[in-house]
Coordinates of C-alpha atoms and ligand atoms in Angstrom, one line a residue:
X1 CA -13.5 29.5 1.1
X2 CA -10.3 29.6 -0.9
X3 CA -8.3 26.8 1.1
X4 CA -9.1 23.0 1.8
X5 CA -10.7 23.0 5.5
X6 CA -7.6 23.3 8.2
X7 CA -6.0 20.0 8.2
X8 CA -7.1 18.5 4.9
X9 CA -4.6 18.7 1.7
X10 CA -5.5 18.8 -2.1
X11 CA -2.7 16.1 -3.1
X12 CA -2.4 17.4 -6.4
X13 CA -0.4 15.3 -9.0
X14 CA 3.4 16.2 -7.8
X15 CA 2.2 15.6 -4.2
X16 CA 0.0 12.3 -5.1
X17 CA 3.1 10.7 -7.1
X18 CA 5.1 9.7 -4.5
X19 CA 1.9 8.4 -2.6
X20 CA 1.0 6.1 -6.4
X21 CA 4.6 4.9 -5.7
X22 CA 3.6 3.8 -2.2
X23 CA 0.8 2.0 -3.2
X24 CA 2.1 0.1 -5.8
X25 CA 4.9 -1.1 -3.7
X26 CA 1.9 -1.7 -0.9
X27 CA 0.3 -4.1 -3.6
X28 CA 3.2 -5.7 -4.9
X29 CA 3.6 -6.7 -1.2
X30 CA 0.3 -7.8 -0.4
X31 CA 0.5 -10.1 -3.4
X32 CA 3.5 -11.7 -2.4
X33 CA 1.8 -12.5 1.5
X34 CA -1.4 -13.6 -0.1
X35 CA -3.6 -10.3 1.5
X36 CA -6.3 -9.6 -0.1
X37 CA -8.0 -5.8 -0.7
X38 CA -11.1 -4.8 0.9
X39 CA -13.0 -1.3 0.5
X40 CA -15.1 0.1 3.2
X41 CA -17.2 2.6 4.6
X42 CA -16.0 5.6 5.8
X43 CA -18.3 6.0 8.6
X44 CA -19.7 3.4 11.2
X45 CA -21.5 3.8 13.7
X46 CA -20.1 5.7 16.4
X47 CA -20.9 2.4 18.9
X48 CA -18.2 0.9 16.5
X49 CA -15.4 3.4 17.2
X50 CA -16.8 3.7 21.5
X51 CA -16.1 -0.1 22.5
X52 CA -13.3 -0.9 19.8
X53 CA -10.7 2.0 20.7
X54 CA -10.9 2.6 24.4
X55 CA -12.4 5.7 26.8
X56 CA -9.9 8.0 27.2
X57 CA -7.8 7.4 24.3
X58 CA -6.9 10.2 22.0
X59 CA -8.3 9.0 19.0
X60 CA -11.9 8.5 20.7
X61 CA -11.8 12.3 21.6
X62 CA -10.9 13.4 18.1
X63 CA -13.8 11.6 16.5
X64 CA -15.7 13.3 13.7
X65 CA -19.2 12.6 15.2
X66 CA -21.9 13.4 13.8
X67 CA -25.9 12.6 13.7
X68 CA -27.9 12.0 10.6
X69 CA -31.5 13.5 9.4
X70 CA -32.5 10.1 11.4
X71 CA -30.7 11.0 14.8
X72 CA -28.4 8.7 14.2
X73 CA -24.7 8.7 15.8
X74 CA -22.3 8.1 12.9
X75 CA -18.5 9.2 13.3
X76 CA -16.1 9.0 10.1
X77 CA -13.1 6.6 11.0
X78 CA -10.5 7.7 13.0
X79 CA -9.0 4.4 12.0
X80 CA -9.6 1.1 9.9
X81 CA -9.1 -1.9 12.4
X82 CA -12.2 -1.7 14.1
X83 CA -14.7 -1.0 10.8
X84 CA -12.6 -4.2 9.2
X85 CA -13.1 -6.0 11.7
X86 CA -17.5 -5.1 11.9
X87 CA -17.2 -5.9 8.2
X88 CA -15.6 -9.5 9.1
X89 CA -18.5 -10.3 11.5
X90 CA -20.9 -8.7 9.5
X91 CA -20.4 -11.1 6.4
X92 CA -20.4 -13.9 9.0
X93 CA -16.5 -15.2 9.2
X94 CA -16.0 -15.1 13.3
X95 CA -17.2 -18.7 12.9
X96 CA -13.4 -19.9 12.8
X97 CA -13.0 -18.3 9.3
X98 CA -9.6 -17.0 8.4
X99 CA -9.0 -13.6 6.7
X100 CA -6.4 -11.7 5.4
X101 CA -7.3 -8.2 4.7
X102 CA -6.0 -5.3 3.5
X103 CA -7.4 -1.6 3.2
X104 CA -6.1 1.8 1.7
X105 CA -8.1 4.9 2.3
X106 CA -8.8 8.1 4.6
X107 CA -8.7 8.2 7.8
X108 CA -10.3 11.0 10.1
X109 CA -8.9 12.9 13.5
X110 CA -9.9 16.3 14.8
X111 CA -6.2 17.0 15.4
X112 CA -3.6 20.1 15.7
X113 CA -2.4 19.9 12.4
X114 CA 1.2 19.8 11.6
X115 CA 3.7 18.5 8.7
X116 CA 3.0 15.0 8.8
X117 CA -0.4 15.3 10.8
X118 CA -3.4 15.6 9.4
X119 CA -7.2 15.5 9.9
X120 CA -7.8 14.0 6.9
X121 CA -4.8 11.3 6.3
X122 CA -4.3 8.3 4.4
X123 CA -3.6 4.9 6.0
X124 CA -2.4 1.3 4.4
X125 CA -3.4 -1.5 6.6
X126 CA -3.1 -5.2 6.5
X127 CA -5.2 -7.5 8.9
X128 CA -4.7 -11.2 9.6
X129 CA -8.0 -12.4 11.5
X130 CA -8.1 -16.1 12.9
X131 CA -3.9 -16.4 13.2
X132 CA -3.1 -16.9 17.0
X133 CA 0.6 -17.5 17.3
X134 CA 4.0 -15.4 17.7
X135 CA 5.0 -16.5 13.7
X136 CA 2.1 -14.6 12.5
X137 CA 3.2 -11.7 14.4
X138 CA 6.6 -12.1 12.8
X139 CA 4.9 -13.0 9.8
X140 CA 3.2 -9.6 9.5
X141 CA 6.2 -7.3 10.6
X142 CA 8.0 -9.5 7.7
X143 CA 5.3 -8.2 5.7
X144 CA 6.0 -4.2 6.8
X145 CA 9.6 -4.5 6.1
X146 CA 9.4 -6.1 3.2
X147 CA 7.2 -3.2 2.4
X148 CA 9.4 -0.5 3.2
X149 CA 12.4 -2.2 2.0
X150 CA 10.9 -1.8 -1.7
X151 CA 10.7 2.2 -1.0
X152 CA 14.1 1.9 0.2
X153 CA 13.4 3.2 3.7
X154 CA 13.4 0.5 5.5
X155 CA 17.4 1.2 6.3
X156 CA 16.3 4.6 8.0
X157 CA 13.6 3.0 10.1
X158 CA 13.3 1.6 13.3
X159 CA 11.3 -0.9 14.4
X160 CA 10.7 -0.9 18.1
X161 CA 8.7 -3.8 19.6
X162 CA 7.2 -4.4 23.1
X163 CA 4.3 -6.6 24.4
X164 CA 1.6 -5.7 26.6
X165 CA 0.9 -9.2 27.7
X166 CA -2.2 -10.9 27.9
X167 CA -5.1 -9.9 30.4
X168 CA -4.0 -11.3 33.6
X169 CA -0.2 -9.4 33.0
X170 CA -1.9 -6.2 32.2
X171 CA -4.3 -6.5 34.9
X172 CA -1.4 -6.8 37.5
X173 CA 0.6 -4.8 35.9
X174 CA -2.2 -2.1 35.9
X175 CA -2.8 -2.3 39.5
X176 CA 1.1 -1.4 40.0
X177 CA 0.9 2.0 37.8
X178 CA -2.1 2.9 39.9
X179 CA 0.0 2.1 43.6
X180 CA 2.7 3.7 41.7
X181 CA 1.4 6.6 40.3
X182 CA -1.0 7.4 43.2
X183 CA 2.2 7.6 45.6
X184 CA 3.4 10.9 43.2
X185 CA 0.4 11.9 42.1
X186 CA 1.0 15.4 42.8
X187 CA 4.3 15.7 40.9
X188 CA 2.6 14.1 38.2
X189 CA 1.5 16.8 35.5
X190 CA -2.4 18.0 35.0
X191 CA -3.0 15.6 31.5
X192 CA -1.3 13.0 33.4
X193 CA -3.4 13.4 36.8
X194 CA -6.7 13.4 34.8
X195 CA -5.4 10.1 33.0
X196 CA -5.3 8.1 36.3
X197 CA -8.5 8.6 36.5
X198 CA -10.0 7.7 33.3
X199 CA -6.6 5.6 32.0
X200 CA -3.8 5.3 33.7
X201 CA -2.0 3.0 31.3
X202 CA -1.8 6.3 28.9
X203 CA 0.5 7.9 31.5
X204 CA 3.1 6.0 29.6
X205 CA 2.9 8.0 26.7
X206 CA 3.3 11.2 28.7
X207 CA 5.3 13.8 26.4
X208 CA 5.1 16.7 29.7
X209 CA 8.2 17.3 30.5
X210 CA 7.4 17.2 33.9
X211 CA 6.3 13.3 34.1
X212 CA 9.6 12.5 32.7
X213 CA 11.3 11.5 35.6
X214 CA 8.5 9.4 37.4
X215 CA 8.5 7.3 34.1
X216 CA 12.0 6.3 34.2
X217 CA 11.0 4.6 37.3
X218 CA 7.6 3.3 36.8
X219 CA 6.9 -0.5 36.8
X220 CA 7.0 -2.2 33.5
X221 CA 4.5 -4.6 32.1
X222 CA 7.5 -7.4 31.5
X223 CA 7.8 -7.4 35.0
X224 CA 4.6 -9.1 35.4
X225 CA 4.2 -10.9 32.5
X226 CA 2.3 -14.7 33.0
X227 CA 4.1 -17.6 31.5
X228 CA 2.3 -17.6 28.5
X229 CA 2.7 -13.9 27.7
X230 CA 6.2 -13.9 28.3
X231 CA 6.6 -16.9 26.0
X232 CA 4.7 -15.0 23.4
X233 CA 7.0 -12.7 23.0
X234 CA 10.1 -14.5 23.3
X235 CA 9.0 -16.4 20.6
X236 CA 8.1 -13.0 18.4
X237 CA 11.8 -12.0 19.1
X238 CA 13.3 -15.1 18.0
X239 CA 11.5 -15.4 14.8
X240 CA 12.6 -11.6 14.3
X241 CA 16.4 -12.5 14.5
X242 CA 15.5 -15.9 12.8
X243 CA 14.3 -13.8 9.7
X244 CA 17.2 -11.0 9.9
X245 CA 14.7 -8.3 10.7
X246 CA 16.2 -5.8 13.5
X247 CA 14.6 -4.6 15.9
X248 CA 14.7 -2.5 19.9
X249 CA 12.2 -3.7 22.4
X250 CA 10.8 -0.3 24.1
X251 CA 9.3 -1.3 27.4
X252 CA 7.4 1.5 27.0
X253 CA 5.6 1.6 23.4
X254 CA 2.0 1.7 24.6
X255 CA 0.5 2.5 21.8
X256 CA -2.7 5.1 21.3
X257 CA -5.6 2.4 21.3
X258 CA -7.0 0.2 24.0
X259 CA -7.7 -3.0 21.7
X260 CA -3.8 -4.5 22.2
X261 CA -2.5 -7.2 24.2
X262 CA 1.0 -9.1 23.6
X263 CA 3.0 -7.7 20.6
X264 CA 2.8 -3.9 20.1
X265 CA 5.4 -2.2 17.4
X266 CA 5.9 0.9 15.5
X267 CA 8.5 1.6 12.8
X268 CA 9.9 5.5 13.5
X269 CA 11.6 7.5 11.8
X270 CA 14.2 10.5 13.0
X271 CA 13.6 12.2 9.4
X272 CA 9.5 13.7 10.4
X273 CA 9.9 15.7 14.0
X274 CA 7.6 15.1 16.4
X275 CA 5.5 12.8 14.0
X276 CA 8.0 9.7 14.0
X277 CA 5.7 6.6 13.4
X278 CA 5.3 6.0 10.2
X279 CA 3.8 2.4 10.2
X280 CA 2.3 0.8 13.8
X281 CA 0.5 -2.1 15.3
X282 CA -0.4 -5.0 17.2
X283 CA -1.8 -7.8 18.4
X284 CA -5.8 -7.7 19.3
X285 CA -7.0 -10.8 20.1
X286 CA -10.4 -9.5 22.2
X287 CA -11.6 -7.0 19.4
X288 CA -13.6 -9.5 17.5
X289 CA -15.7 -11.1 20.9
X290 CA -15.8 -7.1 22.0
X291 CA -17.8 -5.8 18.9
X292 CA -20.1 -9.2 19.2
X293 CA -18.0 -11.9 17.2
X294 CA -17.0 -15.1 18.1
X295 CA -13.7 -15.3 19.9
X296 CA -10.6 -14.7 17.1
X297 CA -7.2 -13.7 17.5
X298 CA -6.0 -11.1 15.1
X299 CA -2.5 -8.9 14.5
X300 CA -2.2 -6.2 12.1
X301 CA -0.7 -2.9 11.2
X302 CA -1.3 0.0 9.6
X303 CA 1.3 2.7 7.7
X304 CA 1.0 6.5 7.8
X305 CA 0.9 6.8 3.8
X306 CA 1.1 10.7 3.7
X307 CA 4.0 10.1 5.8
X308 CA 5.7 7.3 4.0
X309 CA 5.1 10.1 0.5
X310 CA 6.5 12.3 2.4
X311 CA 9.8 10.2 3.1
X312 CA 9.9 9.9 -0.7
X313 CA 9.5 13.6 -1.5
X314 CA 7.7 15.3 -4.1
X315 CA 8.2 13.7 -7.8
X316 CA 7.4 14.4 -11.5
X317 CA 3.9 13.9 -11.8
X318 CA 4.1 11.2 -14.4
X319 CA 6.8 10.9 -17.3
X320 CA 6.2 12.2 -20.6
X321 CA 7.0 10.1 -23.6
X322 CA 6.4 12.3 -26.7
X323 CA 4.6 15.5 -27.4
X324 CA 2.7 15.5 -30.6
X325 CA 3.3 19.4 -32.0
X326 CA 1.3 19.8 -35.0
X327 CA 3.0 23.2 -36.7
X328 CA 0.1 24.4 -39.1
X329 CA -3.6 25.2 -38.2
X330 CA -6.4 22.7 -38.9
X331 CA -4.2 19.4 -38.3
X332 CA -6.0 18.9 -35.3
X333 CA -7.3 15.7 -36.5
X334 CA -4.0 14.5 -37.8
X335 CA -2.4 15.2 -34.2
X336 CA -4.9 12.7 -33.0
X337 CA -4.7 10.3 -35.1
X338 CA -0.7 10.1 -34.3
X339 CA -0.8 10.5 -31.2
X340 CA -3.9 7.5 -30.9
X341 CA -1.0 5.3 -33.0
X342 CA 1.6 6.0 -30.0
X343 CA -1.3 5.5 -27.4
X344 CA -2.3 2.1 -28.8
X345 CA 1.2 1.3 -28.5
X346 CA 1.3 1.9 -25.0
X347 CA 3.3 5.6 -24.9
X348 CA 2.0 8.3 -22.8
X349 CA 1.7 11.0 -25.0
X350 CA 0.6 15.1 -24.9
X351 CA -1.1 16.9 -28.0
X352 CA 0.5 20.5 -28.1
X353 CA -1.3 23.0 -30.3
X354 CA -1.4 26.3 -29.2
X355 CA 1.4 28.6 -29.3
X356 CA 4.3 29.0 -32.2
X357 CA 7.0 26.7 -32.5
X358 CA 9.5 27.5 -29.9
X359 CA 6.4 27.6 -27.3
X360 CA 5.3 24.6 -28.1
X361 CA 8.6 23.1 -28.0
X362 CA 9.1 25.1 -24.6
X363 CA 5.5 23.8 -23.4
X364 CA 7.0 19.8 -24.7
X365 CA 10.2 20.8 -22.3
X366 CA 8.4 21.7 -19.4
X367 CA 6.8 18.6 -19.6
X368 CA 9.4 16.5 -19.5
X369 CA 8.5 15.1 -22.9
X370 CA 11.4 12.7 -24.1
X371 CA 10.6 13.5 -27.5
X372 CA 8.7 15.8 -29.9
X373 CA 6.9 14.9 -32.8
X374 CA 6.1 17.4 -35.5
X375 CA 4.6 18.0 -38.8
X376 CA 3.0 20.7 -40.4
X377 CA 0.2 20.4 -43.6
X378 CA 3.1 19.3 -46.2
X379 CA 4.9 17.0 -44.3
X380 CA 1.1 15.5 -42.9
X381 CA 0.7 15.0 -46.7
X382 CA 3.8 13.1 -47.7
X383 CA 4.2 11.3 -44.1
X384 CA 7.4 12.6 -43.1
X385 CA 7.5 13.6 -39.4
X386 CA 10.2 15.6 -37.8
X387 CA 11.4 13.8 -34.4
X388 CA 13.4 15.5 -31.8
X389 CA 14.8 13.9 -28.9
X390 CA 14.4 16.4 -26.5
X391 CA 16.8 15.5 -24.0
X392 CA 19.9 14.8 -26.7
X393 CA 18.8 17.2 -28.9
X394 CA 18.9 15.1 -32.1
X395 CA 16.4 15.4 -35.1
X396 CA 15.4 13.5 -38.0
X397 CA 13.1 13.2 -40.4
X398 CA 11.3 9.8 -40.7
X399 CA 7.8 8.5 -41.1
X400 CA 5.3 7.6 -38.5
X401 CA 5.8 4.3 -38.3
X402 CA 9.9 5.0 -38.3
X403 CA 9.4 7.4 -35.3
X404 CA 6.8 5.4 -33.5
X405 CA 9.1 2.1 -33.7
X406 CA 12.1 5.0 -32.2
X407 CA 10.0 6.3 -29.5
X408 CA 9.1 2.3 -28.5
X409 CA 12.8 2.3 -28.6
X410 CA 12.6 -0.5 -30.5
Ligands
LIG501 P1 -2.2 4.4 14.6 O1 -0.9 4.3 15.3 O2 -3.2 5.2 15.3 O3 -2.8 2.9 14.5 O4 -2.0 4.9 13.1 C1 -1.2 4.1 12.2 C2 -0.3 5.1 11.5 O5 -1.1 6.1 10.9 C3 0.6 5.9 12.4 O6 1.8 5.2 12.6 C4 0.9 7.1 11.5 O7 2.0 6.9 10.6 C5 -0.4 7.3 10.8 N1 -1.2 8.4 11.4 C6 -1.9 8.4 12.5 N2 -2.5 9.6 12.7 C7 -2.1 10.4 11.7 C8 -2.4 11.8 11.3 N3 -3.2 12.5 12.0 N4 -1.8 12.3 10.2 C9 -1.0 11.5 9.5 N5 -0.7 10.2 9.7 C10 -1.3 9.7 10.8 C11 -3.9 2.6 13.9 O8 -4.6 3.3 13.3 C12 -4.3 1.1 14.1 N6 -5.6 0.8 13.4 C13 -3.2 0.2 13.4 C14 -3.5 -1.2 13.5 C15 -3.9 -2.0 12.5 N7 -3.3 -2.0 14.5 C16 -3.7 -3.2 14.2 N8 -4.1 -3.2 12.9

C-alpha cells in the first residue's frame, strides 16, 4: 500500500523537471512544423487496439483490458497512433482532410519493469495524416532531430532507418521467411517457433541468443522490394543527406507493431541498456481504411519521454528567486504583501516564517533562493528591507522598491 503499483513512478518535482524541459522543447518544435496538440482518451475500445496493432505483437499481449459495469471491452492505450487516428475518423476528416497532430500523455503496457521501462510511461507523438510521399517522411524525422537537437542529444543518438516496403514486397518477402525459417525450424528457439506460427515477421526481432545465427542469414525485405517501394525509400534517403540529417539503414529494424509499411526508424541510444529507443516510427498508410476510414496515408513518431528525462538527468525542481524572511512574529501579512509586489513582477518567490534567523536563512539556502529578503517590525515600519544575495553573500539595506528593482536585476 506504501508504493505506487509495480511499474508506475510518482515523478515528483526533481524527477518531473527534466520531463517540463522536454516538453517545452517538444512544443517549441511542434510550433515551428505547424503540428497542432490534441488530447485524448486514455482508453478505447479494445476492438481499437485488436485490428490497429497486429495479433501476436507484444504490445497486444500487454494490454490493460478490462470490462466495464456494461460488459464492455475497454483496454487503456498501449500506444497513441491508433486512438489518434479513431479520433481523426471520428470527427469525420478521412474524407481527403489533412491533419497534423500531436499528443503528450500516458501510455499503458503490462511489462517486466526495468530502468527506462515502465507500465505506466509517457509518450510525445506527432502524426501527419493525408501526406503520401518520401518528403513527408523526411519531413517528420526533420522534425525528431530538430527535437532532440534542442535537448542537446541528438549528437548521442542514432537514427537507424529501414523500409518494409509496400504490400506486395512484404507479401513476397513474407513467404521467403516462412520457406526460410521452416527449413531450421528446429534450431530456431521456443518464442521464435511459436512466432512462425502466429507471426513470423517478429522473428526478426529475436533477442535469443540462440536465433542469432539463422538471422544473419535470413532473407531481407530490400531484396524484394517492388519498384515503387524501392523508390520510396531511395527517395527518403536522399532527402535525409539532402537535409544533413545522418542516418544507418538496419535491414532489420522491424519494429513492434503490425500497422507499417515503407519507412520504419528509431533513434537509439547506447546510454539506457537494453531499453535503447528513445523515439520510433513509421509509415502507416493502411491504418486509417483498417479502423473504417477512407483510404489516407500517414507517417508519424512517437518519443519515449521518461526516457528522453532520463537522458537529461534529474534537475532542481524549479529555481528560486527570493525568499521573503520576515524576522519578527505577526508580519505575516507584510510578508505577503512583499512577496505579492515580487510576484506581480514576475519573480518566483518563497515566504519563510518559521524557524529563527539562521534557519530560515538555511531553509532560503536549501532552496536555492538567489536572494533573501528580510525585515523585522521596525524595519516593516520605516521600509527599509535587508537584501542578501545568497550566492555572493552581499547585503544591503534598501527599500522595497530598491530591492525589488535589484532582484529584477534591473
Ligand atoms: P513504440 O516503439 O512502441 O511505438 O513506442 C515509442 C517509444 O515509446 C519507444 O521508442 C520508447 O522510447 C517508448 N516506450 C515504449 N514502451 C515503453 C515502456 N514500457 N516504458 C518506457 N518507454 C517506452 C509506438 O508507440 C508508435 N505508436 C509510434 C508511432 C507513432 N508510429 C507512428 N506514429
Amino acid at each position: 500500500m506504501s508504493q505506487p503499483p509495480k511499474g508506475t513512478r510518482d515523478l515528483l518535482p526533481e524527477i518531473w523537471a527534466p520531463y517540463q524541459r522536454v516538453l517545452e522543447a517538444f512544443e517549441a518544435s511542434l510550433t515551428e512544423y505547424n503540428y497542432n496538440m490534441v488530447e485524448l482518451p486514455l482508453f478505447e475500445s479494445t476492438q481499437v487496439y485488436a485490428r490497429s496493432l497486429g495479433e501476436g505483437t507484444d504490445i497486444s499481449k500487454e494490454m490493460y483490458t478490462f470490462e466495464d459495469r456494461n460488459g464492455d471491452s475497454f483496454s487503456l492505450r498501449p500506444e497513441g497512433t491508433a486512438g489518434l487516428v479513431r479520433a481523426y475518423i471520428s470527427a469525420g476528416l478521412s474524407q481527403h482532410k489533412a491533419a497534423k497532430w500531436a499528443y503528450a500523455g500516458p501510455m499503458f503496457r503490462y511489462e517486466r519493469p526495468q530502468k527506462g521501462r515502465y507500465r505506466q510511461f509517457y509518450q510525445l507523438g506527432v502524426e501527419a495524416l493525408g501526406y503520401a510521399s518520401a518528403s513527408d517522411d523526411v519531413e517528420v524525422l526533420d522534425l525528431a532531430h530538430r527535437f532532440l537537437s534542442r535537448l542537446g542529444l541528438a549528437g548521442g543518438l542514432t537514427l537507424e532507418i529501414n523500409s518494409l516496403g509496400d504490400e506486395p514486397s512484404r507479401k513476397s518477402h513474407l513467404q521467403a521467411l516462412v520457406d526460410y525459417f521452416s527449413g531450421c525450424k528446429d534450431q530456431l528457439s521456443q518464442e521464435s517457433q511459436t512466432r512462425l506460427k502466429i507471426n513470423p515477421l517478429r522473428i526478426l526481432d529475436s533477442k535469443q541468443q540462440e536465433d542469432q545465427a539463422l538471422l544473419e542469414k535470413a532473407p531481407v525485405i530490400q531484396d524484394y522490394f517492388t519498384p515503387a517501394a524501392k523508390e520510396h525509400f531511395d527517395q527518403v534517403l536522399k532527402g535525409l543527406t539532402e537535409l544533413g540529417l545522418p542516418y544507418t539503414v538496419n535491414p532489420r529494424l522491424v519494429r513492434g507493431l503490425d500497422y507499417y509499411h515503407h519507412t520504419v526508424f528509431e533513434f537509439t541510444t547506447r546510454d539506457l541498456g537494453s531499453q535503447n529507443a528513445v523515439l520510433s516510427g513509421g509509415r502507416y498508410d493502411g491504418l486509417v481504411e483498417v479502423l473504417g476510414g477512407k483510404p489516407t496515408p500517414a507517417v508519424g513518431w512517437a518519443a519515449g519521454w521518461d526516457r528522453l528525462a532520463l537522458l537529461l538527468g534529474p534537475e532542481e525542481a524549479r529555481s528560486l528567486r527570493c525568499a521573503v524572511l520576515p524576522l519578527d512574529k505577526g508580519l505575516e501579512l507584510k510578508a505577503l504583501k512583499v512577496a505579492q509586489r515580487l510576484r506581480r513582477a514576475g519573480q518566483s518567490v518563497e515566504i519563510i516564517s518559521s524557524g529563527n534567523m539562521s534557519k530560515k536563512l538555511k531553509r532560503a539556502n536549501s532552496l536555492g533562493a538567489q536572494y533573501a529578503l528580510m525585515f523585522g517590525t521596525e524595519e516593516a515600519q520605516s521600509d527599509q528591507i535587508l537584501l542578501k544575495n545568497l550566492k555572493s553573500g552581499e547585503q544591503k539595506t534598501l527599500t522595497l522598491e530598491e530591492a525589488a528593482q535589484e532582484i529584477a536585476g534591473e
